[in-house]
Amino acid sequence: MMSSGLDTIAGASGGSLARVVAGADFAFDRVLRETAAAYLLGVEPADSDRDGKPHRINVKVRVSNAEVRSRREFVMPKAEAKPATPDEALAAAFRADRQQTGLPIRLATHSLAAITGGGHRVLISADIGNAIAGPVEMRFLYAFVEASGRTLPPVAQKATLRPREGGAPGTVSYTSESTLRPGTYTLRFAAVDAAGRVGSVDHAFTVGLKQGETVRLSDLLLIEPRQRTNDDTYIVIDGHLRGAAVDAYLEVAPVTPSSIVTGVTFGIADRADGAPLVSAQASPSRAKGAGHWSAGARLDLGLLPPGDYVVTAAVLADKRVVGNVTRAVRIERAAPVPGGAAAGTPSPPRVSFAAGESGSLVKAFSRQDVLGRDTLEYFLDRMRRASPEPAADPSVAIATESLLEGGTIASSRIS
């Protein structure tokens, strides 16, 4: 009786029962041999299989005299009833063990300086949806789970969101703020739109500041420039910069009461240790009673061709760098609109700039930059579009061709 029960248990789990009378070496050798390799097969159940009842399953192979050990049955839980309202769908997605993908969500968190009381401000930013063309009403539900497993009280919100110019195509942007103590957390975030499409995501992150020499630094925020003062704040999530400029923002906290910050230099380089191609100097400010400095500057992307870059922020105490933080980005260009610039317009040349005393862009002169074919094509194209009639003169065409071919222009007059 006992042997029959053990055989049933072993067979249900895909194993077998080894009967030992004297000496178990052969049994252990068999276990070692049969567990040295295994195959994992996936089965997609039909809707009719989701009835909560046992279903038999049999695995066969075409190898002669092979013995296959596999589980003999499976049970699929009954399918849950479809939520009747968006709120029910949101709650179901929030409780589900698996992430919901009906509504795509790309999410990031950003740690800022601590406030009075010891907690850090944490910004949650998300790009939500796809193929969204206009305003859409959405509901959100999220909660933070501490490293100990304790879940903080969930937060429910409802908002009407609109696509933004610099956002990922077809998405709407969401931003909220919470206060958390330093530590490791997991954010469970769920959203549902008016059509009932549901999405959820689990995001692990750490709250805290980066340690510098005499200061601590927040995450480096990249923000889409506001067109009006009452516009919402849109934070770049995926590192893709699609506009003509971006605002960089940093908060800096002192390590000791004697720590000082006299400036912050923001820049964009083609690698983490490279010289800035574009940079701007910012004067940090410190509100009365605040425990940190804030600094921000706008970086002009107009002269940078599409590609991968690194945004940098260097914190200065007098002229000494006491802390720095970087963030990888990709500069993209929006697709040309009808009636816009013609296809094939040369991209701006990749040249080096540095910040002057006033913060303006000052060209670091290089003969190779000035006489390179890509630079000449770029500015000659701008000249043609700015002054079409003079550019159509035959003498201009001859001079242009001579420049691009590296020849000299002979002084002549064409009548």
Coordinates of C-alpha atoms in Angstrom, one line a residue:
M1 CA 0.0 0.0 0.0
M2 CA 2.8 2.4 1.0
S3 CA 4.7 1.5 -2.2
S4 CA 1.7 2.2 -4.4
G5 CA 1.2 5.7 -2.7
L6 CA 4.9 6.6 -3.2
D7 CA 4.8 5.5 -6.8
T8 CA 1.7 7.8 -7.4
I9 CA 3.5 10.8 -5.8
A10 CA 6.7 10.2 -7.8
G11 CA 4.8 9.7 -11.1
A12 CA 2.7 12.9 -10.6
S13 CA 5.8 14.9 -10.3
G14 CA 7.5 13.3 -13.3
G15 CA 9.8 11.0 -11.3
S16 CA 10.0 7.3 -10.5
L17 CA 10.2 5.1 -7.5
A18 CA 13.4 3.1 -6.9
R19 CA 12.9 0.1 -4.6
V20 CA 16.0 -0.6 -2.4
V21 CA 16.5 -4.0 -0.7
A22 CA 20.2 -3.9 0.1
G23 CA 22.7 -1.2 -1.0
A24 CA 21.4 2.1 -2.5
D25 CA 24.3 3.0 -4.7
F26 CA 22.5 2.0 -7.9
A27 CA 19.5 4.2 -6.9
F28 CA 21.7 7.3 -6.2
D29 CA 23.6 6.7 -9.5
R30 CA 20.3 6.6 -11.3
V31 CA 19.1 9.8 -9.7
L32 CA 22.4 11.5 -10.6
R33 CA 22.3 10.3 -14.2
E34 CA 18.6 11.2 -14.8
T35 CA 18.8 14.7 -13.2
A36 CA 22.0 15.6 -15.1
A37 CA 19.8 17.0 -18.0
A38 CA 16.1 17.7 -18.6
Y39 CA 13.8 19.3 -21.1
L40 CA 11.2 21.9 -20.3
L41 CA 8.1 21.8 -22.4
G42 CA 5.5 24.5 -22.5
V43 CA 1.8 23.9 -23.2
E44 CA -0.7 26.6 -24.2
P45 CA -4.0 25.6 -22.7
A46 CA -7.3 26.1 -24.5
D47 CA -10.0 28.1 -22.9
S48 CA -11.9 24.9 -22.2
D49 CA -9.0 23.7 -20.1
R50 CA -9.4 26.5 -17.6
D51 CA -12.0 24.7 -15.5
G52 CA -10.1 23.9 -12.3
K53 CA -10.2 20.2 -13.0
P54 CA -7.3 17.7 -13.6
H55 CA -6.3 17.0 -17.2
R56 CA -4.1 14.2 -18.3
I57 CA -1.0 14.9 -20.3
N58 CA 1.4 12.5 -22.0
V59 CA 4.8 13.2 -23.5
K60 CA 6.2 10.8 -26.3
V61 CA 9.4 10.8 -28.2
R62 CA 10.5 9.2 -31.4
V63 CA 13.7 7.6 -29.9
S64 CA 13.5 3.8 -29.7
N65 CA 13.5 2.2 -26.2
A66 CA 13.6 5.6 -24.5
E67 CA 11.8 6.0 -21.2
V68 CA 10.2 9.5 -20.7
R69 CA 9.4 10.7 -17.2
S70 CA 7.1 13.7 -17.0
R71 CA 4.1 14.8 -15.0
R72 CA 0.9 13.0 -15.8
E73 CA -1.7 15.7 -15.3
F74 CA -2.1 19.4 -14.8
V75 CA -4.8 21.7 -13.4
M76 CA -5.6 25.1 -14.8
P77 CA -7.5 27.5 -12.4
K78 CA -10.8 28.7 -13.6
A79 CA -10.7 31.9 -15.6
E80 CA -11.7 34.9 -13.7
A81 CA -14.7 36.9 -14.8
K82 CA -13.8 40.0 -16.9
P83 CA -13.9 43.2 -14.8
A84 CA -17.1 45.2 -15.3
T85 CA -15.6 48.6 -14.8
P86 CA -12.2 50.3 -15.3
D87 CA -11.8 50.6 -11.5
E88 CA -12.3 46.8 -11.2
A89 CA -9.8 46.2 -14.0
L90 CA -7.3 48.5 -12.3
A91 CA -7.6 46.7 -9.0
A92 CA -7.3 43.3 -10.6
A93 CA -4.1 44.3 -12.5
F94 CA -2.7 45.7 -9.3
R95 CA -3.3 42.4 -7.4
A96 CA -2.2 40.1 -10.3
D97 CA 1.0 38.1 -10.0
R98 CA 1.9 38.8 -13.6
Q99 CA 2.4 42.1 -15.3
Q100 CA -0.4 43.3 -17.5
T101 CA 0.6 44.5 -21.0
G102 CA -2.6 45.7 -22.6
L103 CA -1.5 49.3 -21.9
P104 CA 2.3 49.7 -22.4
I105 CA 4.1 51.5 -19.5
R106 CA 7.6 52.8 -19.4
L107 CA 8.5 54.0 -15.9
A108 CA 11.4 55.6 -14.0
T109 CA 12.0 57.0 -10.6
H110 CA 14.3 59.9 -9.6
S111 CA 15.7 60.6 -6.1
L112 CA 16.0 64.2 -5.0
A113 CA 17.4 65.8 -1.9
A114 CA 15.9 65.2 1.6
I115 CA 13.3 67.5 3.0
T116 CA 12.8 68.4 6.7
G117 CA 12.0 65.2 8.5
G118 CA 14.5 63.0 6.7
G119 CA 12.5 61.7 3.8
H120 CA 13.7 62.1 0.2
R121 CA 11.4 63.5 -2.6
V122 CA 11.0 60.8 -5.2
L123 CA 9.6 61.6 -8.6
I124 CA 7.7 58.9 -10.5
S125 CA 7.5 59.5 -14.3
A126 CA 6.0 57.3 -16.9
D127 CA 5.3 57.2 -20.7
I128 CA 2.0 55.3 -21.1
G129 CA 0.1 53.8 -24.0
N130 CA 0.7 53.7 -27.8
A131 CA -1.0 55.2 -30.8
I132 CA -2.7 57.9 -28.6
A133 CA -3.5 61.0 -30.6
G134 CA -5.4 63.2 -28.1
P135 CA -6.4 63.7 -24.5
V136 CA -7.2 60.5 -22.6
E137 CA -8.6 59.9 -19.1
M138 CA -6.6 57.4 -17.1
R139 CA -6.8 55.9 -13.6
F140 CA -3.6 55.0 -11.6
L141 CA -2.9 52.8 -8.6
Y142 CA 0.5 52.3 -7.1
A143 CA 2.3 51.3 -3.9
F144 CA 5.8 51.0 -2.6
V145 CA 7.1 47.8 -1.2
E146 CA 10.0 48.0 1.2
A147 CA 13.0 45.6 1.2
S148 CA 11.5 43.9 4.3
G149 CA 8.3 43.1 2.3
R150 CA 6.1 45.6 4.0
T151 CA 3.8 47.4 1.6
L152 CA 3.1 51.1 2.1
P153 CA -0.4 52.4 1.7
P154 CA -1.5 52.5 -2.0
V155 CA -2.1 55.7 -3.8
A156 CA -5.1 56.0 -6.3
Q157 CA -5.3 58.9 -8.8
K158 CA -7.3 59.9 -11.9
A159 CA -6.1 62.4 -14.5
T160 CA -6.6 63.5 -18.1
L161 CA -3.3 63.3 -20.0
R162 CA -2.2 64.6 -23.3
P163 CA 0.6 63.6 -25.7
R164 CA 3.6 65.9 -25.5
E165 CA 5.8 67.1 -28.3
G166 CA 9.1 65.6 -27.0
G167 CA 7.6 62.4 -25.7
A168 CA 7.7 58.9 -27.2
P169 CA 5.4 58.8 -30.2
G170 CA 1.8 57.9 -29.4
T171 CA 2.3 58.1 -25.6
V172 CA 1.0 60.3 -22.8
S173 CA 3.2 61.3 -19.9
Y174 CA 2.5 61.0 -16.2
T175 CA 4.4 62.5 -13.2
S176 CA 3.8 62.4 -9.5
E177 CA 5.9 62.9 -6.3
S178 CA 6.2 60.9 -3.1
T179 CA 8.4 61.1 0.0
L180 CA 10.4 58.0 1.1
R181 CA 13.3 57.3 3.5
P182 CA 16.6 56.1 2.1
G183 CA 16.5 52.4 1.1
T184 CA 15.6 49.9 -1.5
Y185 CA 12.0 49.6 -2.8
T186 CA 9.9 48.0 -5.4
L187 CA 7.1 50.1 -7.0
R188 CA 4.0 48.3 -8.2
F189 CA 2.3 50.6 -10.7
A190 CA -0.9 50.0 -12.6
A191 CA -2.9 52.1 -15.1
V192 CA -6.2 51.7 -17.0
D193 CA -7.7 54.0 -19.7
A194 CA -11.3 54.7 -20.5
A195 CA -11.4 51.8 -23.0
G196 CA -10.5 49.3 -20.3
R197 CA -6.9 48.7 -21.5
V198 CA -4.8 47.8 -18.5
G199 CA -1.1 47.8 -17.9
S200 CA 1.1 47.2 -14.9
V201 CA 4.8 47.2 -14.1
D202 CA 7.1 46.4 -11.1
H203 CA 10.1 48.8 -10.8
A204 CA 12.9 48.2 -8.3
F205 CA 14.9 51.2 -7.3
T206 CA 17.0 52.8 -4.5
V207 CA 16.3 56.0 -2.7
G208 CA 19.4 58.1 -1.8
L209 CA 22.0 60.5 -3.1
K210 CA 25.2 59.9 -4.8
Q211 CA 28.3 60.5 -2.7
G212 CA 30.7 63.2 -3.9
E213 CA 33.9 64.6 -2.3
T214 CA 32.2 67.2 0.0
V215 CA 28.7 67.0 -1.4
R216 CA 25.9 64.5 -2.2
L217 CA 24.1 64.6 -5.5
S218 CA 20.6 63.8 -6.6
D219 CA 19.7 62.0 -9.8
L220 CA 20.3 64.2 -12.9
L221 CA 16.8 65.2 -14.2
L222 CA 16.3 66.0 -17.9
I223 CA 13.1 68.0 -18.5
E224 CA 11.3 69.1 -21.6
P225 CA 11.5 72.9 -21.8
R226 CA 8.1 74.5 -20.9
Q227 CA 6.4 76.6 -23.5
R228 CA 4.3 78.4 -20.9
T229 CA 4.8 78.9 -17.1
N230 CA 1.7 76.9 -16.3
D231 CA 2.6 73.9 -18.4
D232 CA 3.1 70.6 -16.7
T233 CA 6.6 69.2 -16.0
Y234 CA 7.6 66.5 -18.4
I235 CA 10.6 64.4 -17.4
V236 CA 12.6 62.5 -20.0
I237 CA 12.2 58.8 -19.1
D238 CA 13.9 56.7 -21.8
G239 CA 16.9 59.0 -22.4
H240 CA 15.7 59.9 -25.9
L241 CA 15.9 63.7 -26.6
R242 CA 13.6 64.6 -29.5
G243 CA 13.4 68.4 -29.2
A244 CA 15.8 71.3 -30.0
A245 CA 16.8 71.8 -26.3
V246 CA 16.6 70.1 -22.9
D247 CA 16.6 71.5 -19.4
A248 CA 19.0 69.8 -16.9
Y249 CA 18.3 70.0 -13.2
L250 CA 20.3 68.8 -10.1
E251 CA 20.1 69.1 -6.4
V252 CA 23.2 69.1 -4.2
A253 CA 23.3 68.5 -0.4
P254 CA 26.4 69.3 1.8
V255 CA 28.3 66.6 3.6
T256 CA 29.4 68.9 6.4
P257 CA 28.2 72.4 7.4
S258 CA 31.3 73.9 5.9
S259 CA 30.7 72.4 2.4
I260 CA 30.3 75.0 -0.3
V261 CA 29.0 75.0 -3.9
T262 CA 29.9 77.9 -6.2
G263 CA 28.7 76.5 -9.5
V264 CA 27.4 73.6 -11.6
T265 CA 28.6 72.9 -15.1
F266 CA 26.1 71.0 -17.3
G267 CA 27.3 69.5 -20.6
I268 CA 26.8 67.0 -23.4
A269 CA 29.7 64.9 -24.6
D270 CA 30.1 62.0 -27.0
R271 CA 31.5 59.8 -24.1
A272 CA 31.6 59.9 -20.3
D273 CA 35.2 61.1 -20.2
G274 CA 35.0 63.3 -23.3
A275 CA 35.1 67.1 -23.5
P276 CA 31.7 68.8 -23.7
L277 CA 30.4 69.5 -27.1
V278 CA 27.8 71.8 -25.6
S279 CA 27.9 73.2 -22.0
A280 CA 26.3 75.8 -19.8
Q281 CA 27.2 77.2 -16.4
A282 CA 24.6 77.4 -13.7
S283 CA 24.7 79.3 -10.4
P284 CA 23.2 77.2 -7.6
S285 CA 20.5 78.7 -5.3
R286 CA 19.5 77.7 -1.8
A287 CA 16.2 78.7 -0.4
K288 CA 16.0 79.9 3.2
G289 CA 16.0 77.0 5.6
A290 CA 16.6 74.4 2.8
G291 CA 19.3 71.8 3.3
H292 CA 20.4 71.7 -0.3
W293 CA 21.3 73.7 -3.4
S294 CA 19.4 73.6 -6.7
A295 CA 20.8 74.3 -10.1
G296 CA 19.5 74.1 -13.6
A297 CA 20.4 75.1 -17.2
R298 CA 19.1 74.7 -20.7
L299 CA 21.3 72.8 -23.2
D300 CA 20.9 73.6 -26.9
L301 CA 20.7 70.5 -29.0
G302 CA 20.4 72.2 -32.4
L303 CA 24.0 71.8 -33.4
L304 CA 24.3 68.2 -32.4
P305 CA 23.6 65.5 -35.0
P306 CA 21.5 62.4 -34.0
G307 CA 23.4 59.8 -32.0
D308 CA 24.4 58.6 -28.5
Y309 CA 25.8 61.1 -26.0
V310 CA 26.3 61.5 -22.3
V311 CA 24.8 64.4 -20.2
T312 CA 27.2 65.5 -17.4
A313 CA 26.8 67.7 -14.3
A314 CA 30.0 68.8 -12.5
V315 CA 29.6 70.5 -9.1
L316 CA 32.3 73.1 -8.3
A317 CA 33.6 74.5 -5.0
D318 CA 35.5 77.5 -6.3
K319 CA 37.3 76.0 -9.3
R320 CA 37.5 72.4 -7.9
V321 CA 35.2 69.6 -9.0
V322 CA 33.7 68.1 -5.8
G323 CA 31.1 65.9 -7.4
N324 CA 29.7 64.8 -10.7
V325 CA 27.0 62.7 -12.2
T326 CA 26.3 61.5 -15.7
R327 CA 23.4 60.1 -17.8
A328 CA 23.4 58.4 -21.1
V329 CA 21.1 59.9 -23.8
R330 CA 20.2 59.5 -27.5
I331 CA 19.5 62.5 -29.6
E332 CA 16.8 61.9 -32.2
R333 CA 15.2 64.1 -34.8
A334 CA 11.4 64.1 -35.4
A335 CA 10.3 62.9 -38.9
P336 CA 10.0 65.8 -41.4
V337 CA 6.5 67.3 -41.6
P338 CA 4.8 68.0 -45.0
G339 CA 6.1 71.2 -46.4
G340 CA 9.1 71.2 -44.1
A341 CA 12.8 70.8 -45.0
A342 CA 13.5 68.5 -47.9
A343 CA 14.6 65.0 -47.4
G344 CA 18.3 64.5 -47.4
T345 CA 19.1 67.8 -45.7
P346 CA 22.6 67.5 -44.3
S347 CA 22.8 66.9 -40.5
P348 CA 24.6 69.6 -38.4
P349 CA 28.3 68.8 -38.2
R350 CA 29.7 67.3 -35.0
V351 CA 32.0 70.1 -33.7
S352 CA 33.3 71.1 -30.2
F353 CA 32.0 74.0 -28.2
A354 CA 32.8 75.2 -24.7
A355 CA 31.1 77.5 -22.3
G356 CA 32.5 81.1 -22.1
E357 CA 32.4 83.3 -19.1
S358 CA 28.8 84.4 -20.0
G359 CA 27.7 80.8 -20.5
S360 CA 27.3 81.3 -24.3
L361 CA 28.7 78.9 -26.9
V362 CA 32.2 79.7 -28.0
K363 CA 33.7 77.7 -30.9
A364 CA 37.0 76.1 -30.2
F365 CA 38.6 76.8 -33.6
S366 CA 39.8 73.9 -35.7
R367 CA 40.7 74.1 -39.4
Q368 CA 39.5 70.5 -39.9
D369 CA 36.1 71.4 -38.5
V370 CA 35.8 74.5 -40.8
L371 CA 37.0 72.9 -44.0
G372 CA 35.4 69.5 -43.6
R373 CA 33.0 68.5 -46.3
D374 CA 30.1 67.8 -43.9
T375 CA 30.5 71.3 -42.3
L376 CA 30.6 73.0 -45.7
E377 CA 27.6 71.1 -47.0
Y378 CA 25.6 71.9 -43.9
F379 CA 26.2 75.7 -44.1
L380 CA 25.9 75.9 -47.9
D381 CA 22.6 74.1 -47.7
R382 CA 21.4 76.7 -45.1
M383 CA 22.6 79.5 -47.4
R384 CA 20.6 78.1 -50.3
R385 CA 17.4 77.8 -48.2
A386 CA 17.8 81.2 -46.7
S387 CA 18.5 83.0 -50.0
P388 CA 17.2 80.9 -52.9
E389 CA 17.6 83.6 -55.7
P390 CA 21.3 84.5 -55.1
A391 CA 22.1 80.8 -54.6
A392 CA 20.8 80.1 -58.1
D393 CA 23.5 82.3 -59.7
P394 CA 25.9 80.1 -61.8
S395 CA 28.9 81.6 -60.1
V396 CA 27.7 80.4 -56.8
A397 CA 27.3 76.9 -58.2
I398 CA 30.9 77.0 -59.5
A399 CA 32.2 78.3 -56.2
T400 CA 30.3 75.7 -54.2
E401 CA 31.6 72.8 -56.3
S402 CA 35.2 74.1 -56.0
L403 CA 34.8 74.3 -52.2
L404 CA 33.5 70.8 -51.9
E405 CA 36.2 69.4 -54.2
G406 CA 38.9 71.2 -52.2
G407 CA 40.1 73.3 -55.1
T408 CA 40.7 77.0 -55.3
I409 CA 38.3 79.6 -56.6
A410 CA 39.7 81.7 -59.4
S411 CA 38.8 85.3 -59.5
S412 CA 36.6 85.7 -62.6
R413 CA 33.5 87.5 -63.7
I414 CA 30.8 85.6 -65.6
S415 CA 28.6 87.9 -67.6

